[in-house]
Amino acid sequence: MAVGKSIIRKEAWDKVTGRAKYTNDFKEQGMLHASLVTSPYAHARILSLEARRALAAPGVHAVVTGEGLPLTGEDMRDRPPIAVDKVRYYGEVVAVVVADTLAQAEQAARLVRVVYEPLPAIGSPREALKEGAPLLHEHLDRYEKNKTTYPEPGTNVAHRTKIRKGNIEQGFAESDVIVETSVSFAPSDHAAMETRCATAEIWPDGTIHISASSQSPFMIKKLLHTYFGEETGNIIVHTPLVGGAYGGKAPVQLELLAYLASKAVGGRKVSVWNNRECDMVTSPVHIGLEATVKIGATKDGLLKAMEIVFLFDGGAYSDKAIDVSRAAAVDCTGPYRVDHVWCDSLCVYTNRPYATPFRSFGHCEQAFAIERAIDELAKTLQLDPWEVRRKNAIRPGHTTPTQVRLTKSNVGNMPACLDRLRELMRWDEWQCVELDAYTVRAKGISGGWKTSTIDTDASSGVILTFNSDGSVNVISGVVEIGTGTKTVLAQIVAERLKMDVDQVHVKMDIDTQTTPEHWKTVASRGTFMAGRAALAAADDAIRQLKDIASCVLRSSPDDLEVGFGRVFLRDDPAIFIPVKDIAYGYKFPNGNAIGGQVIGRGHYILRRLTPLDPKTGAGQPGPEWGVCAEGVEVEFNRRDYTYRIVKAYAVIDAGNVLNPKAALGQAMGAMSMGLSFASREGFLFDHEQRVLNSQLRTYRPIRFGEHPEYIVEFIETPQIDAPYGARGIGEHGLIGMPAALANALSLAAGVPLNELPLVPELIWRRQKGGSHGSV
Amino acid sequence: MEETTKRELVLHVNGERRSIVARQAETLLFVLRDGLGLTGAKPGCLNGDCGACTVLVDGTPIKSCMMLAIETVGKEITSIEGLDDAPIQHAFVRHFGFQCGYCTPGFIMNAHALIERHPNADEATIQEWLESNICRCTSYQEIEAAVKEVLEAKKAKPTDP
Amino acid sequence: MVPFDFAYYRPSSIAEATALFAALERDGKRPLYYGGGTEIITLSRFGLVSTAAVIDVKHIPECRMLEMSGDSLVLGAALSLTELEEANPFPLLTKAAKEIADRTARNQITLGGNICGQIFYRETVLPLLVAEADVVIAGPYGIRQCRFLDLFHQQLQLGRGEFVVQFKVDRATATLPHFHRKRRKQGEVGYPLVTIAALKKDGTVRAALSGVCPFPFRSAEVEAHVNDRSRPVGERIQAAVDAFPRPILHDIEGSADYRLFVAAQLLEDMLRELGDEETV
C-alpha cells in the first residue's frame, strides 16, 4: 500500500515554503544571546582571563568561565566544557558572553582579555606518538571512563581497540606476497548548512528547558544528569527539524554551554548559536587518520592476512572519537573474508579540533585505507582489482573481524553488489583509456560495508494515537535531520494498518517529555529500530481496535481484520465497523460506552549486542552488515593535473527499498558528500596547528555543476528482523567514494595516491616525486 | 538621550508594506528573520558563501546576509514566504530536490528568479546561477531535474506568466 | 552581520558625497565609501573593517553610467559585475567578472568595490590594466582623470576622501583579441590560484595576472619576455615566470612552486590562443 512507493515527504511543503522551522528560527522576546570567546592558540596555558570590560559593555548580563566545572566526554571524561588552565585546540571555548542581542554579545566578547602562554602544538597522530612528545592530558590516568575504554596514561593514546582474529603469523606464512600501504588525511568538517544551535531556560520550579539542533535530544537529558547532577525528569529537550547533521550533531556541546549560561543569568532563556567559523572549528569535526595496512595474499589474490594500524586523529578531547576508532576496528578488513586479522585502532590526542562521528562512522575512513591497499595488492599481483575483491567477497558463513558469524539475514549480498557494479560500470570494456595526448579516462572501484557500533541497550519507542477522522499520529523519537525517516515510518504504519498513507500523520518535532525515546538518530538505524517499534505500536493498536470491535461486531477478535479504515470480519468483510467509530472507544445506541482512546505503544531494543573483548575484539557490536560496491569514472588531464568526476556508481544492498526516490536521494547525497570530502575538503593547519580555512569561502564543498552523473542501484536481500526487510542505507553511498576516486586517479596518473584531498597540486607533487610541500 | 543609529524603515516585503525599527548597520537577513518573523531565509555562513539567505530584491537574487536592510527601502523584496504555489516549488517537491530543507528557500528563490529571467536558460546559465547555492544533503541531481522540468514546461507554454 | 553601529548615507551627487565625507571625517566618524557593501559587511564581523558612517555611492548618476557608443566606453564604478556582464561592453572584463565569487554575489559586487576593497585579488583590474584604461576619480579637490596604470601599484592609490567614479576604456581596444583563464585549487567557485587576462594589440601581447602575488600586476619585463620572438616559447615563458614580482603566494590555495607551474601553463595557453604571429 505504502511501502515500496516514493511517497512525498510529509514535511515537503513546509520546506519549500519557508514554513519549516529550525532551532534558530524560534525567536522569543527577552531571549538572551551568547557569543563564544575562543582560543587563538592550539596549545597554551591560560595565564589570566579578565572579563571586567566585557561585563561593563552595553547589554551584557554575564561572562561564564570554566572554573569548577565537571569534565565531560561520552566514553571518557577528559573535556572541560569551557577551557580552564589550558587550551588544547584552536577555537576551544574559553568564555561565554551573554547579552541582550547577538551584536552586543559579539562586541563584548572582543573585550574579554585572555593572556596565554603558548605551548608546542602537536599536529598529527604520528607526532603525538613520538618519543618525547608533549603530553596533552597529564591526568589521563584519573579520568572517569566507561568499562570498555582503554586509555594509555603517560602517552597521547586515549584508547586502543585490539582485533586479534586467527593467527597473523600463520596468515603471513601462508602468503605469497605481502604488500604494505599507508594512507592519511587531516580532519575535515561536516559543514551542515544549519550551524549548531542550542537554547536553555531554567524555570522557577527547576525544570530545564533545552531546545537543540541535535541528533541526540535524549542524550542531552542523560548527560546533563551525568555531568551536572540534574534530575532527568526535570529536563525537557525540544528538537525541531534539523538542517543537516551527518553525525556532527550527535555530540553534546552547545547544550551544556546554554545550560551554564542560563544558570549564570538566573534561569533566563539563552541562545547559543554557532556562526560558521565556530561551527567548523569550535564544535567537533570529522576525524582524521594515518593508517598502515599490510595485506598478505596468495599469488592468485586470495587474502590470507591483514595487519592494520589505524591512528585516528581524535583531536584534543576524546568524546565520541573513541567510538569512531572502535567502529573502524570492528569492520577493519572491509567486506572481505580474512581469517587472520591483527588490528590496533588508536584514538590519539592531538592539538586539533576534537573529532566526532562523520557519516559512516569510521567506515569511509577504514575503506579508504583498505581499498587503496587492495588496489595496490592487485597491481603487485597483476590481477584485476575487481577480481581480487570478488574472489574474497564476504558471504554468509564467514566471520567478521569481531568474529560474528554471518548469515543470509545479517549480511547483505556482497558478491551480487560486485557483480552488478561490474555490469553497470562496463568494467570489462576498459579501465583506463587515453582519449588524446593529454586526456585519460580511468575507473576506480571500492567495496564497502558497515554495521553500527552503538550502545548494547539502545532502544526506540513509538506511540500511535488516533484522530476522530480515523487518521493516525505517529510519535517517534527519531529526529528528522533530512533522511526522510519520519516519512518512512508513516509508510510502515500505513502498510501495517492497511490504510492510506495520507491518513498517517507524523509529529516532526521531538519533545522528550512526550516523545518516546529513540536512542540517537545515528548509525542508519532509524528505520530499523523505530520501524520495528512502529510495527509493534501498530500491532498494539490493532489488538485494541479488535478488542473494541469484537464487542460491537459480537465476534472473537481472532476473526477480525483491520484495514482500509475498517475493522471487519475476515470471512465476511461486509460486516465491519469504521475505525473512526471506535478509535475513541464505542458508544452503543443506548448510551453505554466501552473502550477509550486507542493508544498504540511499541518499542524495540537491539538484541544480543555485546561489547568487544579487550584482548581479541570479539563481540557483537551491531545487528547487521550493510554492503555496497562503488565506483568512479574520472577524466584526468595529464598536462595540468586537473580532473573531472564523470560518473559515480553505487550498488547497495538495501534489503528492501521502502521509498525508492528517498533512498536514491540518500544514496546520491551520501556519494556526493564522499566525493566532496575526497576531492577538496580538509582542514589546513599552520605550524602551530591553527586552522587556516574555517569559512565556506576557503573550505569549499562541491557545488552545483561540479556533480557527476550518479548511477545507483539497489540489491534487495531482506534482513529478516528489519521492518519489511529494510537495511539501513543512509551512510553507505559515502563509504566507497574516497577510495574509488583515489583508485581511479592513481590509475589515471600512474602514481599511487594515498592522501586526501585529491587536489591537482597533490597529484602533481606525487607525480613529480616530491615530498609533502604544504603550507 | 542615548545616541542610537536605529531608524524606522518601511520595507516592501512580499507585496506588503512592513514597518520595522532597526539599526542602520543591520542586514536584510536579520531584519527579515528577527524583525519581521520571516524565518525562511537562513543564516548559513554570514559571509556570502553559501546562498542559504538568498531573497529577491526587485527580482534579482541577493544574499541578504550581505545587504543592509536600509538599502532596500523603496525596493520590492521577495522572500520564500512570498512565493505562492510557484512551479519551482512543486517541481522541488516532486523531484525530491531537498532533504534537510535548510538550503531550500535560498535555492528556490535563486532558481525561481533564473526561470523568470531566462526561460530559455542553457546549461551554462543554469550552472552559473545555481552554483551560488550550496546543498550538503542532495547530489544536486534532483535540483537539476526540478529546474529543467520547469524550464521545459515554460518552453512548452510560453504564454504562461 | 555588523556587530557595531554605523550611520548610512545616500548622496545623489558627487559633490554631496565628497562634502559628506569631509564632514563625517571631521566629526571623527572614519567614513567609508560603500559600493556593493559585501566586503564592508562581511569583514566587519572580524574587526577588519571599522567605521561609524558609510556613504553609499550607488545613487550617484555618474557612478552608474554605462556608455557603450562613442570612442570611449564609460563604465560606472557603481555598476554591479552582473550588470557589466549582461551589457557586455568589454568582453574581456565580462570574462574576468564572471569568474569572481558567484553570480548572486556578483549581483551586488560593484566594479569599484572589487578594485578598491581589502581582498587583494581584484580580478577586474586585470582587463583594465591590459586595455590601459583611464580612471575618473572624485575627491575633496574635484574630479580628475588619470591613466589607471599610473595610479595602480598593487592597489589603487587614492587619497583620503577620494572615490572612483568611472573607468574609461578605448572602444577599439575593448574588442581586440583577448584571453582569460582562471585556475583554482579545485572546482569552479573560489579564490584564484592563477588568473590571467590578456589581449593582443598590434601583434604584441599584454598580460596581467592575479593570484600569483598578493596583488594583481602587469609587468613590462614579463611582457618583454613573452613577446620576445627571438627565443623559443618555452624559454620565453620561463623567463617571464622568473620575472614575476615577488613574493609568490604560498598559502592554503596552493604552494608557490605549484602556482608557478600553473602560471607557466596558462601563459603557454595564452600564446597558443592569441597566436604568436606578429600581426593582429
Short mmCIF file of C-alpha atoms in Angstrom, two decimals, chain B residues 40-146:
data_model
loop_
_atom_site.label_atom_id
_atom_site.label_comp_id
_atom_site.label_asym_id
_atom_site.label_seq_id
_atom_site.Cartn_x
_atom_site.Cartn_y
_atom_site.Cartn_z
CA GLY B 40 12.54 31.25 5.63
CA ALA B 41 15.81 32.93 4.60
CA LYS B 42 18.55 31.27 6.64
CA PRO B 43 21.97 32.20 8.02
CA GLY B 44 24.45 29.61 6.73
CA CYS B 45 27.72 31.48 6.86
CA LEU B 46 27.07 35.26 7.19
CA ASN B 47 29.81 35.59 4.63
CA GLY B 48 28.08 35.44 1.26
CA ASP B 49 29.45 31.98 0.51
CA CYS B 50 26.54 29.57 0.83
CA GLY B 51 23.39 31.22 -0.52
CA ALA B 52 21.03 29.98 2.21
CA CYS B 53 20.00 33.61 2.81
CA THR B 54 19.04 34.34 -0.81
CA VAL B 55 16.00 36.55 -1.36
CA LEU B 56 14.96 38.64 -4.36
CA VAL B 57 15.36 42.40 -4.40
CA ASP B 58 13.50 43.88 -7.37
CA GLY B 59 13.50 40.37 -8.84
CA THR B 60 17.28 39.91 -8.56
CA PRO B 61 18.72 37.27 -6.26
CA ILE B 62 20.68 38.84 -3.42
CA LYS B 63 22.45 37.30 -0.45
CA SER B 64 20.55 39.05 2.29
CA CYS B 65 23.31 38.44 4.85
CA MET B 66 25.46 40.89 2.87
CA MET B 67 22.92 43.62 2.20
CA LEU B 68 21.85 46.34 4.58
CA ALA B 69 18.13 46.46 5.27
CA ILE B 70 18.18 50.21 4.90
CA GLU B 71 19.42 49.87 1.33
CA THR B 72 16.26 48.04 0.36
CA VAL B 73 13.90 50.88 1.22
CA GLY B 74 11.95 51.61 -1.95
CA LYS B 75 12.64 48.20 -3.46
CA GLU B 76 10.50 45.09 -3.74
CA ILE B 77 11.75 42.31 -1.53
CA THR B 78 10.54 38.78 -2.16
CA SER B 79 11.36 36.06 0.30
CA ILE B 80 10.39 32.40 0.11
CA GLU B 81 7.22 33.22 2.02
CA GLY B 82 6.22 35.44 -0.88
CA LEU B 83 6.02 32.61 -3.39
CA ASP B 84 2.58 31.14 -3.79
CA ASP B 85 2.34 27.76 -5.46
CA ALA B 86 5.20 28.55 -7.80
CA PRO B 87 6.02 25.87 -10.38
CA ILE B 88 9.53 25.60 -8.96
CA GLN B 89 8.12 24.72 -5.53
CA HIS B 90 6.04 21.94 -7.00
CA ALA B 91 8.98 20.69 -9.00
CA PHE B 92 11.25 20.59 -5.95
CA VAL B 93 8.64 18.53 -4.11
CA ARG B 94 8.05 16.14 -6.98
CA HIS B 95 11.72 15.60 -7.70
CA PHE B 96 12.79 15.22 -4.07
CA GLY B 97 15.02 18.29 -4.54
CA PHE B 98 15.80 18.64 -0.83
CA GLN B 99 16.34 16.55 2.26
CA CYS B 100 17.02 18.59 5.38
CA GLY B 101 15.48 21.60 3.67
CA TYR B 102 17.78 24.24 5.12
CA CYS B 103 19.27 25.39 1.82
CA THR B 104 15.93 25.05 0.06
CA PRO B 105 14.43 28.53 0.43
CA GLY B 106 17.62 30.09 -0.91
CA PHE B 107 17.86 27.62 -3.77
CA ILE B 108 14.22 28.08 -4.70
CA MET B 109 14.46 31.86 -4.75
CA ASN B 110 17.51 31.73 -6.99
CA ALA B 111 16.01 29.08 -9.28
CA HIS B 112 12.71 30.96 -9.44
CA ALA B 113 14.45 34.16 -10.50
CA LEU B 114 16.53 32.26 -13.06
CA ILE B 115 13.43 30.78 -14.65
CA GLU B 116 11.62 34.10 -14.70
CA ARG B 117 14.60 35.91 -16.15
CA HIS B 118 15.93 33.26 -18.52
CA PRO B 119 13.09 30.98 -19.57
CA ASN B 120 15.39 29.64 -22.28
CA ALA B 121 18.36 29.18 -19.98
CA ASP B 122 21.04 26.86 -21.34
CA GLU B 123 23.29 24.54 -19.32
CA ALA B 124 25.92 27.21 -18.80
CA THR B 125 23.42 29.75 -17.49
CA ILE B 126 21.76 27.24 -15.19
CA GLN B 127 25.12 26.27 -13.77
CA GLU B 128 26.25 29.87 -13.43
CA TRP B 129 23.20 30.84 -11.42
CA LEU B 130 22.81 27.73 -9.31
CA GLU B 131 26.44 27.36 -8.29
CA SER B 132 25.68 30.29 -5.98
CA ASN B 133 23.96 27.93 -3.53
CA ILE B 134 25.46 25.06 -1.58
CA CYS B 135 23.41 21.95 -0.82
CA ARG B 136 25.01 19.47 1.51
CA CYS B 137 22.31 16.78 1.55
CA THR B 138 21.48 16.15 -2.08
CA SER B 139 23.73 15.36 -5.01
CA TYR B 140 22.31 18.35 -6.96
CA GLN B 141 20.96 15.87 -9.47
CA GLU B 142 17.38 16.22 -8.22
CA ILE B 143 17.62 20.00 -8.11
CA GLU B 144 18.87 19.98 -11.68
CA ALA B 145 15.93 17.80 -12.71
CA ALA B 146 13.44 20.08 -10.97
#
